[in-house]
Tab-separated table of C-alpha atoms in Angstrom:
chain	number	residue	atom	x	y	z
D	1	UNK	CA	0.000	0.000	0.000
D	2	UNK	CA	2.872	2.407	0.827
D	3	UNK	CA	4.513	1.923	-2.558
D	4	UNK	CA	1.204	2.358	-4.387
D	5	UNK	CA	0.627	5.650	-2.537
D	6	UNK	CA	4.042	6.922	-3.702
D	7	UNK	CA	3.402	6.011	-7.330
D	8	UNK	CA	0.056	7.793	-7.390
D	9	UNK	CA	1.481	10.871	-5.728
D	10	UNK	CA	4.072	11.195	-8.532
D	11	UNK	CA	1.320	11.411	-11.137
D	12	UNK	CA	-1.161	13.956	-9.767
D	13	UNK	CA	-4.096	15.281	-11.689
D	14	UNK	CA	-3.380	18.242	-13.947
D	15	UNK	CA	-4.078	21.422	-11.968
D	16	UNK	CA	-7.037	23.412	-13.293
D	17	UNK	CA	-6.405	26.897	-14.706
D	18	UNK	CA	-4.913	29.141	-12.035
D	19	UNK	CA	-7.498	31.869	-12.720
D	20	UNK	CA	-10.508	29.585	-12.325
D	21	UNK	CA	-12.791	31.276	-9.796
D	22	UNK	CA	-13.401	29.383	-6.579
D	23	UNK	CA	-16.094	29.870	-3.960
D	24	UNK	CA	-14.317	30.052	-0.635
D	25	UNK	CA	-15.220	30.401	3.024
D	26	UNK	CA	-13.045	31.354	5.987
D	27	UNK	CA	-14.184	30.058	9.359
D	28	UNK	CA	-13.449	32.741	11.929
D	29	UNK	CA	-13.519	33.020	15.750
D	30	UNK	CA	-16.576	34.978	16.834
D	31	UNK	CA	-15.928	38.693	16.959
D	32	UNK	CA	-13.152	38.687	14.347
D	33	UNK	CA	-15.298	38.452	11.207
D	34	UNK	CA	-14.836	42.080	10.113
D	35	UNK	CA	-11.083	41.862	10.693
D	36	UNK	CA	-10.870	38.775	8.488
D	37	UNK	CA	-12.997	40.451	5.819
D	38	UNK	CA	-10.576	43.390	5.803
D	39	UNK	CA	-7.605	41.035	5.511
D	40	UNK	CA	-9.185	39.193	2.582
D	41	UNK	CA	-10.147	42.413	0.811
D	42	UNK	CA	-6.547	43.572	1.128
D	43	UNK	CA	-5.393	40.363	-0.567
D	44	UNK	CA	-7.704	40.974	-3.538
D	45	UNK	CA	-10.617	38.680	-2.663
D	46	UNK	CA	-13.916	39.365	-4.436
D	47	UNK	CA	-17.487	39.380	-3.127
D	48	UNK	CA	-16.296	39.424	0.498
D	49	UNK	CA	-19.277	38.864	2.800
D	50	UNK	CA	-18.800	38.467	6.573
D	51	UNK	CA	-21.378	36.384	8.442
D	52	UNK	CA	-21.485	35.163	12.021
D	53	UNK	CA	-18.507	32.840	12.469
D	54	UNK	CA	-17.044	33.273	9.011
D	55	UNK	CA	-16.456	35.177	5.799
D	56	UNK	CA	-17.553	34.075	2.324
D	57	UNK	CA	-15.414	35.246	-0.585
D	58	UNK	CA	-14.400	34.412	-4.138
D	59	UNK	CA	-11.007	34.199	-5.793
D	60	UNK	CA	-8.729	32.217	-8.039
D	61	UNK	CA	-6.284	29.519	-6.986
D	62	UNK	CA	-3.527	32.055	-6.327
D	63	UNK	CA	-5.859	33.934	-3.978
D	64	UNK	CA	-6.604	30.665	-2.146
D	65	UNK	CA	-2.885	30.047	-1.661
D	66	UNK	CA	-2.301	33.668	-0.621
D	67	UNK	CA	-5.115	33.547	1.943
D	68	UNK	CA	-3.604	30.448	3.563
D	69	UNK	CA	-0.260	32.210	3.832
D	70	UNK	CA	-1.371	35.663	4.931
D	71	UNK	CA	-4.759	35.708	6.692
D	72	UNK	CA	-3.955	35.771	10.393
D	73	UNK	CA	-7.421	35.844	12.019
D	74	UNK	CA	-9.173	32.915	10.273
D	75	UNK	CA	-9.265	29.357	11.650
D	76	UNK	CA	-9.769	27.502	8.362
D	77	UNK	CA	-10.219	28.128	4.638
D	78	UNK	CA	-12.831	25.947	2.904
D	79	UNK	CA	-13.247	25.404	-0.845
D	80	UNK	CA	-16.888	25.045	-1.862
D	81	UNK	CA	-17.611	21.839	-3.764
D	82	UNK	CA	-21.399	21.649	-3.970
D	83	UNK	CA	-24.719	22.113	-2.217
D	84	UNK	CA	-28.093	20.390	-2.410
D	85	UNK	CA	-31.369	19.923	-0.497
D	86	UNK	CA	-31.017	17.448	2.358
D	87	UNK	CA	-34.194	16.325	4.109
D	88	UNK	CA	-33.362	12.623	4.576
D	89	UNK	CA	-30.379	10.256	4.855
D	90	UNK	CA	-30.981	9.023	1.305
D	91	UNK	CA	-31.022	12.566	-0.056
D	92	UNK	CA	-27.751	13.215	1.782
D	93	UNK	CA	-26.177	10.047	0.349
D	94	UNK	CA	-27.297	10.803	-3.201
D	95	UNK	CA	-26.225	14.447	-3.026
D	96	UNK	CA	-22.737	13.651	-1.786
D	97	UNK	CA	-22.327	10.819	-4.278
D	98	UNK	CA	-23.174	13.154	-7.176
D	99	UNK	CA	-20.032	15.257	-6.604
D	100	UNK	CA	-16.818	14.633	-8.630
D	101	UNK	CA	-14.884	12.592	-6.088
D	102	UNK	CA	-12.980	10.652	-8.751
D	103	UNK	CA	-11.241	13.932	-9.671
D	104	UNK	CA	-10.223	14.525	-6.062
D	105	UNK	CA	-9.479	11.102	-4.589
D	106	UNK	CA	-7.699	7.879	-5.461
D	107	UNK	CA	-8.060	4.608	-3.522
D	108	UNK	CA	-4.506	5.093	-2.207
D	109	UNK	CA	-5.436	8.371	-0.497
D	110	UNK	CA	-7.009	8.794	2.929
D	111	UNK	CA	-10.248	10.577	3.749
D	112	UNK	CA	-12.104	12.157	6.668
D	113	UNK	CA	-15.524	13.824	6.878
D	114	UNK	CA	-16.450	16.444	9.477
D	115	UNK	CA	-20.049	17.553	9.916
D	116	UNK	CA	-21.939	20.374	11.602
D	117	UNK	CA	-25.751	20.553	11.839
D	118	UNK	CA	-28.264	23.282	12.528
D	119	UNK	CA	-32.088	23.300	12.328
D	120	UNK	CA	-32.342	20.178	10.159
D	121	UNK	CA	-34.328	16.960	10.073
D	122	UNK	CA	-31.061	15.031	10.339
D	123	UNK	CA	-30.073	15.655	13.942
D	124	UNK	CA	-26.918	13.582	14.533
D	125	UNK	CA	-23.703	14.970	13.055
D	126	UNK	CA	-21.791	11.697	13.456
D	127	UNK	CA	-24.481	9.799	11.539
D	128	UNK	CA	-24.481	12.422	8.776
D	129	UNK	CA	-20.669	12.254	8.495
D	130	UNK	CA	-20.808	8.447	8.208
D	131	UNK	CA	-23.499	8.643	5.523
D	132	UNK	CA	-21.436	11.123	3.517
D	133	UNK	CA	-18.325	8.972	3.920
D	134	UNK	CA	-20.241	5.902	2.683
D	135	UNK	CA	-21.361	7.793	-0.421
D	136	UNK	CA	-17.783	8.763	-1.275
D	137	UNK	CA	-16.144	5.381	-0.703
D	138	UNK	CA	-18.970	3.483	-2.441
D	139	UNK	CA	-18.494	5.635	-5.545
D	140	UNK	CA	-14.704	5.138	-5.561
D	141	UNK	CA	-15.068	1.385	-5.025
D	142	UNK	CA	-17.409	1.090	-8.026
D	143	UNK	CA	-15.210	3.217	-10.272
D	144	UNK	CA	-11.759	2.029	-9.182
D	145	UNK	CA	-12.288	-1.395	-7.674
D	146	UNK	CA	-11.067	-0.329	-4.241
D	147	UNK	CA	-11.820	2.443	-1.765
D	148	UNK	CA	-9.883	5.115	0.164
D	149	UNK	CA	-9.021	4.469	3.793
D	150	UNK	CA	-10.321	6.628	6.629
D	151	UNK	CA	-7.884	8.706	8.674
D	152	UNK	CA	-9.640	11.110	11.022
D	153	UNK	CA	-6.433	12.710	12.339
D	154	UNK	CA	-4.317	13.434	9.271
D	155	UNK	CA	-6.191	12.627	6.053
D	156	UNK	CA	-5.096	13.466	2.529
D	157	UNK	CA	-8.533	14.980	1.914
D	158	UNK	CA	-10.675	16.433	4.699
D	159	UNK	CA	-14.301	17.014	3.708
D	160	UNK	CA	-16.456	19.544	5.534
D	161	UNK	CA	-20.210	18.875	5.526
D	162	UNK	CA	-22.493	21.604	6.841
D	163	UNK	CA	-26.265	21.044	7.002
D	164	UNK	CA	-28.442	24.009	7.943
D	165	UNK	CA	-32.225	24.181	7.502
D	166	UNK	CA	-32.196	21.034	5.351
D	167	UNK	CA	-29.633	22.446	2.916
D	168	UNK	CA	-26.279	20.659	2.683
D	169	UNK	CA	-23.031	22.364	1.729
D	170	UNK	CA	-19.977	20.238	0.963
D	171	UNK	CA	-16.537	21.837	1.050
D	172	UNK	CA	-12.905	20.781	1.124
D	173	UNK	CA	-10.747	21.883	4.053
D	174	UNK	CA	-7.616	23.415	2.538
D	175	UNK	CA	-5.759	23.746	5.847
D	176	UNK	CA	-5.130	20.395	7.458
D	177	UNK	CA	-4.086	21.705	10.867
D	178	UNK	CA	-6.047	24.851	11.855
D	179	UNK	CA	-4.497	28.115	10.707
D	180	UNK	CA	-3.625	29.183	14.254
D	181	UNK	CA	-0.931	26.480	14.200
D	182	UNK	CA	1.754	28.705	12.704
D	183	UNK	CA	4.471	26.129	13.274
D	184	UNK	CA	6.579	28.138	15.714
D	185	UNK	CA	4.791	27.830	19.061
D	186	UNK	CA	5.754	24.473	20.501
D	187	UNK	CA	6.204	25.835	24.033
D	188	UNK	CA	2.937	26.949	25.623
D	189	UNK	CA	2.202	28.247	29.111
D	190	UNK	CA	-0.697	27.095	31.318
D	191	UNK	CA	-3.316	29.245	29.535
D	192	UNK	CA	-2.133	29.820	25.964
D	193	UNK	CA	-3.719	32.447	23.730
D	194	UNK	CA	-4.528	31.216	20.237
D	195	UNK	CA	-2.500	32.894	17.531
D	196	UNK	CA	-5.688	33.868	15.671
D	197	UNK	CA	-7.044	35.698	18.726
D	198	UNK	CA	-3.656	37.320	19.332
D	199	UNK	CA	-3.655	38.533	15.727
D	200	UNK	CA	-7.174	39.955	16.141
D	201	UNK	CA	-6.057	41.821	19.247
D	202	UNK	CA	-2.996	43.259	17.517
D	203	UNK	CA	-5.006	44.312	14.460
D	204	UNK	CA	-7.477	46.107	16.731
D	205	UNK	CA	-4.585	47.989	18.351
D	206	UNK	CA	-3.444	49.222	14.949
D	207	UNK	CA	0.189	48.862	16.014
D	208	UNK	CA	2.348	49.205	12.905
D	209	UNK	CA	5.906	49.207	14.223
D	210	UNK	CA	6.317	52.988	14.481
D	211	UNK	CA	6.186	53.189	18.304
D	212	UNK	CA	7.433	50.781	21.012
D	213	UNK	CA	5.341	47.740	21.941
D	214	UNK	CA	5.283	46.167	25.398
D	215	UNK	CA	3.545	43.159	26.950
D	216	UNK	CA	4.296	43.110	30.703
D	217	UNK	CA	2.603	39.695	31.181
D	218	UNK	CA	3.794	38.023	28.010
D	219	UNK	CA	3.181	34.333	28.839
D	220	UNK	CA	4.429	32.453	25.782
D	221	UNK	CA	4.953	35.676	23.820
D	222	UNK	CA	2.110	35.186	21.382
D	223	UNK	CA	0.830	38.787	21.310
D	224	UNK	CA	4.268	40.263	20.666
D	225	UNK	CA	5.286	37.689	18.064
D	226	UNK	CA	2.013	38.058	16.165
D	227	UNK	CA	2.302	41.853	16.368
D	228	UNK	CA	5.876	41.865	15.084
D	229	UNK	CA	5.026	39.489	12.236
D	230	UNK	CA	2.053	41.655	11.220
D	231	UNK	CA	4.143	44.838	11.254
D	232	UNK	CA	6.811	43.127	9.139
D	233	UNK	CA	4.170	41.608	6.815
D	234	UNK	CA	5.621	38.160	7.319
D	235	UNK	CA	3.486	35.339	5.872
D	236	UNK	CA	1.689	33.621	8.755
D	237	UNK	CA	1.877	30.179	7.155
D	238	UNK	CA	5.335	30.218	5.604
D	239	UNK	CA	6.724	27.770	8.164
D	240	UNK	CA	4.137	24.996	7.892
D	241	UNK	CA	2.394	22.605	5.518
D	242	UNK	CA	-1.255	22.662	4.474
D	243	UNK	CA	-3.774	19.948	3.670
D	244	UNK	CA	-4.217	21.009	0.048
D	245	UNK	CA	-0.566	20.179	-0.634
D	246	UNK	CA	-1.745	16.545	-0.807
D	247	UNK	CA	-4.625	17.232	-3.163
D	248	UNK	CA	-4.377	15.774	-6.632
D	249	UNK	CA	-4.725	19.199	-8.258
D	250	UNK	CA	-2.191	21.007	-6.044
D	251	UNK	CA	-0.149	23.367	-8.215
D	252	UNK	CA	3.359	23.282	-6.751
D	253	UNK	CA	4.735	25.846	-9.200
D	254	UNK	CA	1.980	28.356	-8.475
D	255	UNK	CA	2.358	27.804	-4.718
D	256	UNK	CA	6.088	28.534	-4.854
D	257	UNK	CA	5.470	31.672	-6.909
D	258	UNK	CA	2.849	33.003	-4.473
D	259	UNK	CA	5.089	32.217	-1.508
D	260	UNK	CA	8.016	33.983	-3.162
D	261	UNK	CA	5.852	37.065	-3.806
D	262	UNK	CA	4.625	37.215	-0.205
D	263	UNK	CA	8.090	36.751	1.242
D	264	UNK	CA	9.501	39.446	-1.062
D	265	UNK	CA	7.327	42.181	0.506
D	266	UNK	CA	8.143	41.205	4.105
D	267	UNK	CA	10.275	43.616	6.095
D	268	UNK	CA	13.556	42.603	7.691
D	269	UNK	CA	13.665	44.582	10.935
D	270	UNK	CA	11.737	46.877	13.249
D	271	UNK	CA	13.093	50.276	14.254
D	272	UNK	CA	11.437	50.353	17.707
D	273	UNK	CA	11.700	48.170	20.837
D	274	UNK	CA	9.318	45.226	21.212
D	275	UNK	CA	9.567	43.932	24.774
D	276	UNK	CA	7.941	41.168	26.789
D	277	UNK	CA	8.164	40.640	30.569
D	278	UNK	CA	7.015	37.754	32.733
D	279	UNK	CA	7.798	36.729	36.302
D	280	UNK	CA	8.032	33.025	35.343
D	281	UNK	CA	11.532	32.043	34.147
D	282	UNK	CA	10.122	29.043	32.266
D	283	UNK	CA	7.800	31.372	30.336
D	284	UNK	CA	10.741	33.530	29.281
D	285	UNK	CA	12.650	30.466	28.045
D	286	UNK	CA	9.580	29.396	26.049
D	287	UNK	CA	9.184	32.918	24.605
D	288	UNK	CA	12.756	32.982	23.378
D	289	UNK	CA	12.420	29.560	21.775
D	290	UNK	CA	9.168	30.584	20.099
D	291	UNK	CA	10.801	33.774	18.811
D	292	UNK	CA	13.716	31.768	17.428
D	293	UNK	CA	11.427	29.393	15.554
D	294	UNK	CA	9.382	32.349	14.246
D	295	UNK	CA	12.527	34.055	12.959
D	296	UNK	CA	11.985	37.009	15.306
D	297	UNK	CA	14.776	36.564	17.841
D	298	UNK	CA	16.346	39.872	16.840
D	299	UNK	CA	13.038	41.753	16.739
D	300	UNK	CA	11.417	40.836	20.069
D	301	UNK	CA	13.230	40.809	23.429
D	302	UNK	CA	12.024	38.955	26.529
D	303	UNK	CA	13.154	39.419	30.118
D	304	UNK	CA	12.158	38.077	33.520
D	305	UNK	CA	10.409	40.846	35.441
D	306	UNK	CA	7.209	41.071	37.514
D	307	UNK	CA	4.461	43.279	36.162
D	308	UNK	CA	4.732	45.915	38.903
D	309	UNK	CA	8.348	46.610	37.841
D	310	UNK	CA	7.483	47.196	34.171
D	311	UNK	CA	8.834	50.466	32.790
D	312	UNK	CA	7.986	52.296	29.553
D	313	UNK	CA	10.608	52.143	26.819
D	314	UNK	CA	9.744	55.544	25.346
D	315	UNK	CA	7.555	58.612	25.850
D	316	UNK	CA	4.738	56.935	23.928
D	317	UNK	CA	3.911	53.435	22.774
D	318	UNK	CA	1.413	50.596	22.877
D	319	UNK	CA	1.018	48.319	25.891
D	320	UNK	CA	-0.978	45.136	25.345
D	321	UNK	CA	-1.723	42.424	27.876
D	322	UNK	CA	-3.861	39.376	28.572
D	323	UNK	CA	-3.978	39.108	32.386
D	324	UNK	CA	-5.513	36.013	34.037
D	325	UNK	CA	-9.232	36.239	34.736
D	326	UNK	CA	-9.936	33.219	36.866
D	327	UNK	CA	-11.125	30.722	34.267
D	328	UNK	CA	-8.138	28.422	34.617
D	329	UNK	CA	-5.616	30.121	36.862
D	330	UNK	CA	-5.535	32.456	39.877
D	331	UNK	CA	-7.609	32.862	43.027
D	332	UNK	CA	-10.273	35.587	43.126
D	333	UNK	CA	-8.744	37.713	45.899
D	334	UNK	CA	-5.347	37.588	44.219
D	335	UNK	CA	-6.902	38.579	40.910
D	336	UNK	CA	-8.734	41.533	42.431
D	337	UNK	CA	-5.464	42.804	43.892
D	338	UNK	CA	-3.743	42.274	40.539
D	339	UNK	CA	-6.289	44.321	38.580
D	340	UNK	CA	-6.047	47.192	41.058
D	341	UNK	CA	-2.281	47.063	40.645
D	342	UNK	CA	-2.683	47.149	36.842
D	343	UNK	CA	-4.566	50.435	37.140
D	344	UNK	CA	-1.935	51.880	39.484
D	345	UNK	CA	0.950	50.961	37.172
D	346	UNK	CA	-0.887	52.324	34.127
D	347	UNK	CA	-1.490	55.680	35.802
D	348	UNK	CA	1.863	56.017	37.543
D	349	UNK	CA	4.279	54.856	34.824
D	350	UNK	CA	2.719	54.827	31.374
D	351	UNK	CA	1.510	58.373	30.803
D	352	UNK	CA	1.432	59.057	27.067
D	353	UNK	CA	0.948	55.401	26.142
D	354	UNK	CA	-2.104	53.547	24.852
D	355	UNK	CA	-2.950	50.332	26.701
D	356	UNK	CA	-5.089	47.397	25.549
D	357	UNK	CA	-6.312	44.808	28.039
D	358	UNK	CA	-8.166	41.608	27.152
D	359	UNK	CA	-10.828	41.187	29.829
D	360	UNK	CA	-12.645	37.913	30.299
D	361	UNK	CA	-14.274	39.193	33.498
D	362	UNK	CA	-15.688	42.726	33.380
D	363	UNK	CA	-16.059	42.853	37.163
D	364	UNK	CA	-12.323	42.387	37.487
D	365	UNK	CA	-11.673	44.883	34.691
D	366	UNK	CA	-13.607	47.582	36.566
D	367	UNK	CA	-11.035	47.328	39.348
D	368	UNK	CA	-8.458	48.850	36.987
D	369	UNK	CA	-10.168	52.145	37.853
D	370	UNK	CA	-9.835	53.697	34.398
D	371	UNK	CA	-12.521	54.340	31.806
D	372	UNK	CA	-11.812	52.613	28.482
D	373	UNK	CA	-12.123	54.768	25.380
D	374	UNK	CA	-13.161	51.768	23.225
D	375	UNK	CA	-14.370	48.208	23.675
D	376	UNK	CA	-14.031	45.401	21.146
D	377	UNK	CA	-15.934	42.115	21.515
D	378	UNK	CA	-13.777	39.028	20.971
D	379	UNK	CA	-14.152	35.379	21.936
D	380	UNK	CA	-11.438	33.341	23.615
D	381	UNK	CA	-12.842	29.949	22.680
D	382	UNK	CA	-16.429	29.951	24.037
D	383	UNK	CA	-15.726	32.791	26.482
D	384	UNK	CA	-16.950	36.240	25.450
D	385	UNK	CA	-14.282	38.841	26.213
D	386	UNK	CA	-13.747	42.568	25.791
D	387	UNK	CA	-10.596	44.161	24.485
D	388	UNK	CA	-10.454	47.425	26.413
D	389	UNK	CA	-8.544	50.429	25.119
D	390	UNK	CA	-7.163	52.974	27.597
D	391	UNK	CA	-5.716	56.333	26.583
D	392	UNK	CA	-3.206	57.031	29.360
D	393	UNK	CA	-2.966	60.824	29.410
């Protein structure tokens, strides 16, 4: 079986024309939809339409590749394959079977089907995924004499089935691993911040590398590393592989050209300090390793220092932080004292700066004792948070 897989991989299907228009969909953490829409528009996507939890858009194959490399706030990019009415298991089976799987799969490849349901007569997502899988493998068995194997963890082709109000949409997941897995963060602290959420926070701050940036509770360094990469326009996905690289119609030459173009516009260095502090020596070691893997060792500096000793590195700048808010770490009384201390340090030491604080508990955030000038709604997983902006006059 291993040798057969290698032979088939050496003779992939001919890629379709690079300018063929594709219907695409970015799945997005709640609260970041408009940010993702702005990112996609900047890349040249057409018909960009944000909806709750995602952004629909159109583009050619180069735009698909570019979105995988550059969009920092999306979780996944899906390629639309087909849609059909779906009021019964048989209608689901027939609809899935009618799609051109022989152009996408060979018996030597592996397959997985994920399913989400909403307001439909079919009520069990696992059953629906199995029915769709049966339709695909039955078709391949009839046409090729054998069927693809199932690999739910790392398939060659991951199929996304979404059924809402008895309408099924079938898409291909272009990512493999979710897009927040940049490939550089192997060391995580006790409560890691997803890279996609960190990117959303940094985009809301508008920090562009013209003033200093400081995170006095840096954890694993995610906010600073995402911020530095955004300011330098570094491709988010340059250091990892994607699921579509195993598709039969993957265009290696076009991928390399798009990657070369995106890397060519990336900056080499920042002219201002980017600093991260944390009281935990293990966190600082992890930050430095993450920065090394991200290629940002010379752009972002980390040092062991408790928050109350943080000092500004200029007359003005941006301070960003994600303090604990009691979901997974910290006792309530300790947290209340911490948030009061945050307000004291802001007022006493950071006059002239702009501070952004991600608050998962608004009662704790009120203890800062400062009135935010803006509030942005973001979700840290299922938890609704507020990114609070403070102008520290």
